Structure formats: C-alpha cells, structure tokens
Amino acid sequence: MQNLLDLDASSLTAWFAEMGEKPFRARQVLRWVHRFGESDFDAMTDVAKSLRAQLKDTACVVSPTPVRDSVSSDGTRKWLLDVGNGNAVETVFIPETNRGTLCVSSQAGCALDCAFCSTGKQGFNRNLSAAEIIGQLWLANRLLGADKAGERVVSNVVMMGMGEPLANFDNVVAALNLMLDDNAYGLSRRRVTVSTSGIVPAIDRLREACPVALAVSLHAPNDALRDVLVPINKKYPLKELLAACNRYLERAPRDFITFEYVMLDGVNDSEAHARQLVDIAHQVPCKYNLIPFNPFPNSGFRRSSTPAIRRFAQILMDAGIVTTIRKTRGDDVDAACGQLAGQVQDKTRRTRNRVVPISEVRE
Ligand code: SAH
Ligand code: SF4
C-alpha cells in the first residue's frame, strides 16, 4: 500500500504516471487529501470511479495516531502521536489572535544531544517518514476542524518540535514541499520556519532545495561555550555557521535569520555574552529570539530571571537589533520549547550523568 501522505506533488505525479494517469488527476487527489483532509477515496467525487477503485486497492491516507490530547490553560494544544514500536512524538498547536502556529516534529528523539534539551536526552530513535511529518499538519487541521471552504486554522508551521529537521533532510523537504504547494496547504515560505542547531552542509542544501524561513539555535555567543551547550558546534563552529547563514540569506524569503537563544541562569546570560551577540549581529542580518529555559527533571539548568532576560534584551535592542522574548506557552502540559519528550525510550543507554555542572559551561 502506498501511503499518499508520503508523496509530494512531483512524486504523486510520477506515481500516477506509472498507473497511466494524467498529472491533473494527481492534483485533484492532492487537493482532496491535503486541502480537504479526506482519507476516503469514495468521497473524492470528481475523481473517475475506476481510478477511485484502483486507489482503494493500492493506496491509503494514514497519519500517525494521537494517543493523548492535552489542552493547556492558555489554549495551547499538544498531541502525543504513536509512531510505532513504542515510539511517540509530539505536535503542538499554539493559537494566537491573528494566527495559529503548529510546531512539528521531525524525528523520534534526537542524536545531537544539546545540554539543555529534553528531546536530546532521550537519544535518537529514528527519522520520521514524510507521511509522519506532513501527517501532523494533516491531522491538526482535521482535529481543529478546518472547514471545507479551505479556511485553515494552522497559518504557520515551525519545525521546532522533536528532532533536528536537517538531519532528516529528504523527508523534511518532501513535507515542506507539501506545506507550500497550492494544491495542498498553500503556506507562503515566510510562514514556514525550519529551526536547526546548525548543520552547515544541510543549510546549504536547504537553500537550494526549499528555502523557507530559517531559525538557528545559537544559544551561545562563542565557540567555547557553544561547544558545550550545542555539541554539533565542534563539527561546525560559529565562523562556518555564520557564513552559511549569509549564504542562506541570498535565497531566503526573509532578509534576516532568527537566532534562538535559550536563557540559562549564570551560563549564557551575562552582559558580556550580550555584547558578543551584538558582534555576531554585525556579521549576519538577524533577529534574536530569547527563549526562557523551560525546565524538566534533572536538567541541571535554571531559567534566567525575568529582570536578567529583560536586561539582556535591552543591551541587544540598544544596539539596534530586533529582539523578542518568547512567551512560554503550554508549559503546564509540558508543551513548551524543549519539553517535548514523547514516550521515546532511552535507547542509547547513556549512563553518564547528563547534568552539566554550571562551572563547566560558564564562559
Ligand atoms: N532541533 C532543532 C529544532 C527543535 S528545538 C533545533 O535545535 O533548532 C526548538 C528550539 O527549542 C531550539 O532552539 C532548541 O534549542 C530550544 N530548546 C531546547 N530545549 C529547550 C529548553 N529546555 N528550554 C527552552 N528552549 C529549548
Ligand atoms: Fe536536538 Fe534541537 Fe534538542 Fe539539540 S535542541 S538536542 S538539535 S532537538
């Protein structure tokens, strides 16, 4: 059985061509599946009966199954999705006045092991398929009751759930293609954001394959500290990362990179760190998004105090850099950034103490 959620427009057209079907048939089916969220081929009334019968024999439309649905007091909604073999991932919907943002996962677990991230602490389990990635958007639109007139509840997508999207490149790009496709979700490139911890060659590939808005998890303003907090920095240090950001901007839908910066008390939140960030902003057109650290058991870190975060932001703003402080949403249901853990079992059997002593990471 071919899961149609696994195919973007060009793959679906190719698959239809193998069956002797014309490209417009692929577009019709794509619209039914993604725009109207239909999984029943019988309901696809403008598709020829013979083709519907054939599709029933050879294809299916299957998204991951939600096993838990939590709603936060602030309206943030989190689904725990079963992806088989005891693995689960999470998808979070964040309603705001004039938009609705879906935070989508790309992997079960993550191999990159950032010091302050709960997903990283689970270790890596496996890549999600394209169907499991786009299936999160497909499902959210259905569960949130997108109406058949095509009005969408989800207006923005951020690849900021579990996993490192650029470490699952092909499947993420197939899912991005569907997000952007007018016959599918029709989102503009500016409303789709990939967040990466900084896999430099993959940033270059994304620029060629599907340049959407880019957020980079900076979290430290120098290599010594970033090596500890975001270990992929040892492979792709700041100088290379910033150069890749500038190359990306040549094709990006926005003229800046969003640098995410988690605020860790006594670790990366000093005035000196802020000044180093100002230097970085002189090298790459960027905005800073400060993320108050979201705690989880045994993380070994504390969130910077609100006045400390405000002072830090002020230094950046005084230097003329657009800086926002991310509102913590959904933390009462563990849906805030970095709290997504699913039920992925720890397959890595890491035995060492994963709590990084503050002294070790202080710069
Ligand atoms: N792997 C990608 C995207 C997923 S994480 C990346 O690292 O960019 C989305 C954002 O949440 C990243 O900036 C990540 O560093 C941040 N994050 C991780 N753990 C966090 C925590 N405990 N508190 C706040 N932000 C966290
Ligand atoms: Fe992976 Fe991102 Fe978490 Fe780092 S912050 S461990 S890259 S999910």
Short mmCIF file of C-alpha atoms in Angstrom, two decimals, residues 19-193:
data_model
loop_
_atom_site.label_atom_id
_atom_site.label_comp_id
_atom_site.label_asym_id
_atom_site.label_seq_id
_atom_site.Cartn_x
_atom_site.Cartn_y
_atom_site.Cartn_z
CA MET A 19 -0.50 3.97 -13.50
CA GLY A 20 -1.12 5.76 -16.80
CA GLU A 21 -2.88 8.67 -15.10
CA LYS A 22 -2.51 12.31 -16.12
CA PRO A 23 -0.92 14.99 -13.91
CA PHE A 24 -4.24 16.77 -13.34
CA ARG A 25 -5.54 13.63 -11.63
CA ALA A 26 -2.64 13.83 -9.22
CA ARG A 27 -3.54 17.45 -8.50
CA GLN A 28 -7.16 16.50 -7.85
CA VAL A 29 -6.21 13.80 -5.39
CA LEU A 30 -3.63 16.04 -3.74
CA ARG A 31 -6.36 18.63 -3.11
CA TRP A 32 -8.72 16.07 -1.64
CA VAL A 33 -6.11 14.64 0.65
CA HIS A 34 -4.45 17.81 1.88
CA ARG A 35 -6.78 20.71 1.28
CA PHE A 36 -9.91 18.89 2.41
CA GLY A 37 -8.26 16.36 4.71
CA GLU A 38 -10.06 13.48 3.02
CA SER A 39 -8.86 9.93 3.52
CA ASP A 40 -11.84 8.12 1.97
CA PHE A 41 -11.36 7.64 -1.77
CA ASP A 42 -15.12 7.17 -2.26
CA ALA A 43 -15.66 10.74 -1.14
CA MET A 44 -13.41 12.12 -3.91
CA THR A 45 -16.40 12.69 -6.14
CA ASP A 46 -14.71 14.37 -9.10
CA VAL A 47 -12.17 11.58 -9.45
CA ALA A 48 -13.14 8.93 -12.04
CA LYS A 49 -14.79 5.90 -10.45
CA SER A 50 -12.32 3.47 -11.98
CA LEU A 51 -9.39 5.43 -10.53
CA ARG A 52 -11.06 5.57 -7.13
CA ALA A 53 -11.42 1.79 -7.21
CA GLN A 54 -7.78 1.41 -8.16
CA LEU A 55 -6.66 3.75 -5.39
CA LYS A 56 -8.67 1.78 -2.85
CA ASP A 57 -6.66 -1.30 -3.81
CA THR A 58 -3.24 0.29 -3.92
CA ALA A 59 -3.17 3.38 -1.72
CA CYS A 60 -4.11 4.71 1.69
CA VAL A 61 -4.01 8.02 3.58
CA VAL A 62 -2.67 7.31 7.05
CA SER A 63 -1.31 9.79 9.59
CA PRO A 64 0.16 8.92 12.98
CA THR A 65 -2.44 8.14 15.64
CA PRO A 66 -2.93 10.55 18.53
CA VAL A 67 -2.74 8.71 21.83
CA ARG A 68 -3.07 11.75 24.06
CA ASP A 69 -4.57 15.20 23.59
CA SER A 70 -3.71 17.83 26.21
CA VAL A 71 -5.02 21.37 26.33
CA SER A 72 -3.13 23.99 28.30
CA SER A 73 -4.85 26.69 30.32
CA ASP A 74 -3.59 29.18 27.69
CA GLY A 75 -5.22 27.26 24.82
CA THR A 76 -2.03 25.58 23.60
CA ARG A 77 -2.84 22.06 22.50
CA LYS A 78 -0.46 19.12 22.45
CA TRP A 79 -0.93 15.77 20.78
CA LEU A 80 1.15 12.75 21.59
CA LEU A 81 1.40 10.67 18.43
CA ASP A 82 2.15 6.99 18.33
CA VAL A 83 4.72 6.26 15.62
CA GLY A 84 5.03 2.55 16.35
CA ASN A 85 7.48 0.36 18.24
CA GLY A 86 6.87 2.14 21.49
CA ASN A 87 7.91 5.49 20.00
CA ALA A 88 5.92 8.66 20.23
CA VAL A 89 6.41 12.23 19.07
CA GLU A 90 4.62 15.41 19.92
CA THR A 91 2.91 18.14 17.92
CA VAL A 92 1.89 21.43 19.49
CA PHE A 93 -0.68 23.95 18.26
CA ILE A 94 -0.29 27.50 19.55
CA PRO A 95 -3.32 29.71 18.90
CA GLU A 96 -2.76 33.45 18.75
CA THR A 97 -5.07 36.32 17.88
CA ASN A 98 -4.24 36.55 14.21
CA ARG A 99 -2.51 33.27 13.52
CA GLY A 100 -2.26 29.66 14.55
CA THR A 101 1.16 28.07 14.68
CA LEU A 102 1.82 24.36 14.53
CA CYS A 103 5.09 23.10 15.99
CA VAL A 104 6.00 19.94 14.09
CA SER A 105 8.43 17.13 15.00
CA SER A 106 10.87 15.63 12.51
CA GLN A 107 12.47 12.75 14.42
CA ALA A 108 11.67 10.44 17.30
CA GLY A 109 14.35 11.61 19.71
CA CYS A 110 17.44 13.47 18.54
CA ALA A 111 21.07 12.48 18.20
CA LEU A 112 22.55 15.92 18.72
CA ASP A 113 22.45 15.92 22.48
CA CYS A 114 22.20 19.63 23.29
CA ALA A 115 22.85 20.03 27.00
CA PHE A 116 19.56 21.77 27.91
CA CYS A 117 17.13 19.82 25.71
CA SER A 118 14.79 17.16 26.93
CA THR A 119 14.42 15.60 23.47
CA GLY A 120 18.20 15.34 23.20
CA LYS A 121 18.31 13.49 26.48
CA GLN A 122 16.13 10.75 25.00
CA GLY A 123 18.78 9.87 22.48
CA PHE A 124 18.00 9.20 18.83
CA ASN A 125 15.37 6.72 17.85
CA ARG A 126 14.55 7.15 14.19
CA ASN A 127 13.70 9.59 11.43
CA LEU A 128 10.03 10.27 10.83
CA SER A 129 8.76 9.49 7.33
CA ALA A 130 7.40 12.30 5.14
CA ALA A 131 3.90 10.95 5.93
CA GLU A 132 4.56 11.17 9.65
CA ILE A 133 5.80 14.75 9.30
CA ILE A 134 3.10 16.16 7.00
CA GLY A 135 0.64 13.88 8.79
CA GLN A 136 0.99 16.14 11.84
CA LEU A 137 -0.33 19.11 9.84
CA TRP A 138 -2.95 16.98 8.10
CA LEU A 139 -4.18 15.70 11.44
CA ALA A 140 -4.08 19.07 13.21
CA ASN A 141 -6.21 20.66 10.50
CA ARG A 142 -8.70 17.82 10.82
CA LEU A 143 -8.79 17.83 14.59
CA LEU A 144 -9.01 21.60 14.77
CA GLY A 145 -11.93 21.48 12.36
CA ALA A 146 -10.60 23.22 9.27
CA ASP A 147 -13.72 23.92 7.28
CA LYS A 148 -14.21 22.65 3.78
CA ALA A 149 -14.19 26.12 2.30
CA GLY A 150 -10.45 25.90 2.69
CA GLU A 151 -10.10 28.23 5.66
CA ARG A 152 -7.21 26.98 7.70
CA VAL A 153 -6.70 27.07 11.40
CA VAL A 154 -2.99 26.45 11.01
CA SER A 155 -1.49 29.51 9.33
CA ASN A 156 2.16 28.98 10.28
CA VAL A 157 4.38 25.95 10.72
CA VAL A 158 7.59 25.83 12.71
CA MET A 159 9.81 22.75 12.53
CA MET A 160 10.65 23.17 16.21
CA GLY A 161 9.24 20.01 17.72
CA MET A 162 11.26 16.93 18.48
CA GLY A 163 14.33 16.21 16.41
CA GLU A 164 16.75 18.02 14.14
CA PRO A 165 14.92 18.64 10.85
CA LEU A 166 18.07 18.97 8.77
CA ALA A 167 19.27 15.55 9.95
CA ASN A 168 16.19 14.07 8.24
CA PHE A 169 16.63 16.10 5.11
CA ASP A 170 14.75 14.33 2.32
CA ASN A 171 11.62 13.58 4.33
CA VAL A 172 11.52 17.09 5.76
CA VAL A 173 11.87 18.64 2.29
CA ALA A 174 9.05 16.44 0.93
CA ALA A 175 6.85 17.63 3.81
CA LEU A 176 7.90 21.28 3.26
CA ASN A 177 7.03 20.98 -0.44
CA LEU A 178 3.51 19.93 0.54
CA MET A 179 3.19 22.77 3.06
CA LEU A 180 3.99 25.24 0.28
CA ASP A 181 2.00 23.58 -2.53
CA ASP A 182 -1.10 25.50 -3.58
CA ASN A 183 -2.98 22.25 -4.07
CA ALA A 184 -2.04 21.12 -0.58
CA TYR A 185 -1.59 23.66 2.25
CA GLY A 186 -0.56 26.73 0.26
CA LEU A 187 1.51 28.32 3.02
CA SER A 188 3.94 31.03 2.00
CA ARG A 189 7.64 30.41 2.52
CA ARG A 190 7.69 33.13 5.15
CA ARG A 191 5.16 31.26 7.24
CA VAL A 192 7.13 28.04 7.32
CA THR A 193 10.23 28.00 9.51
#
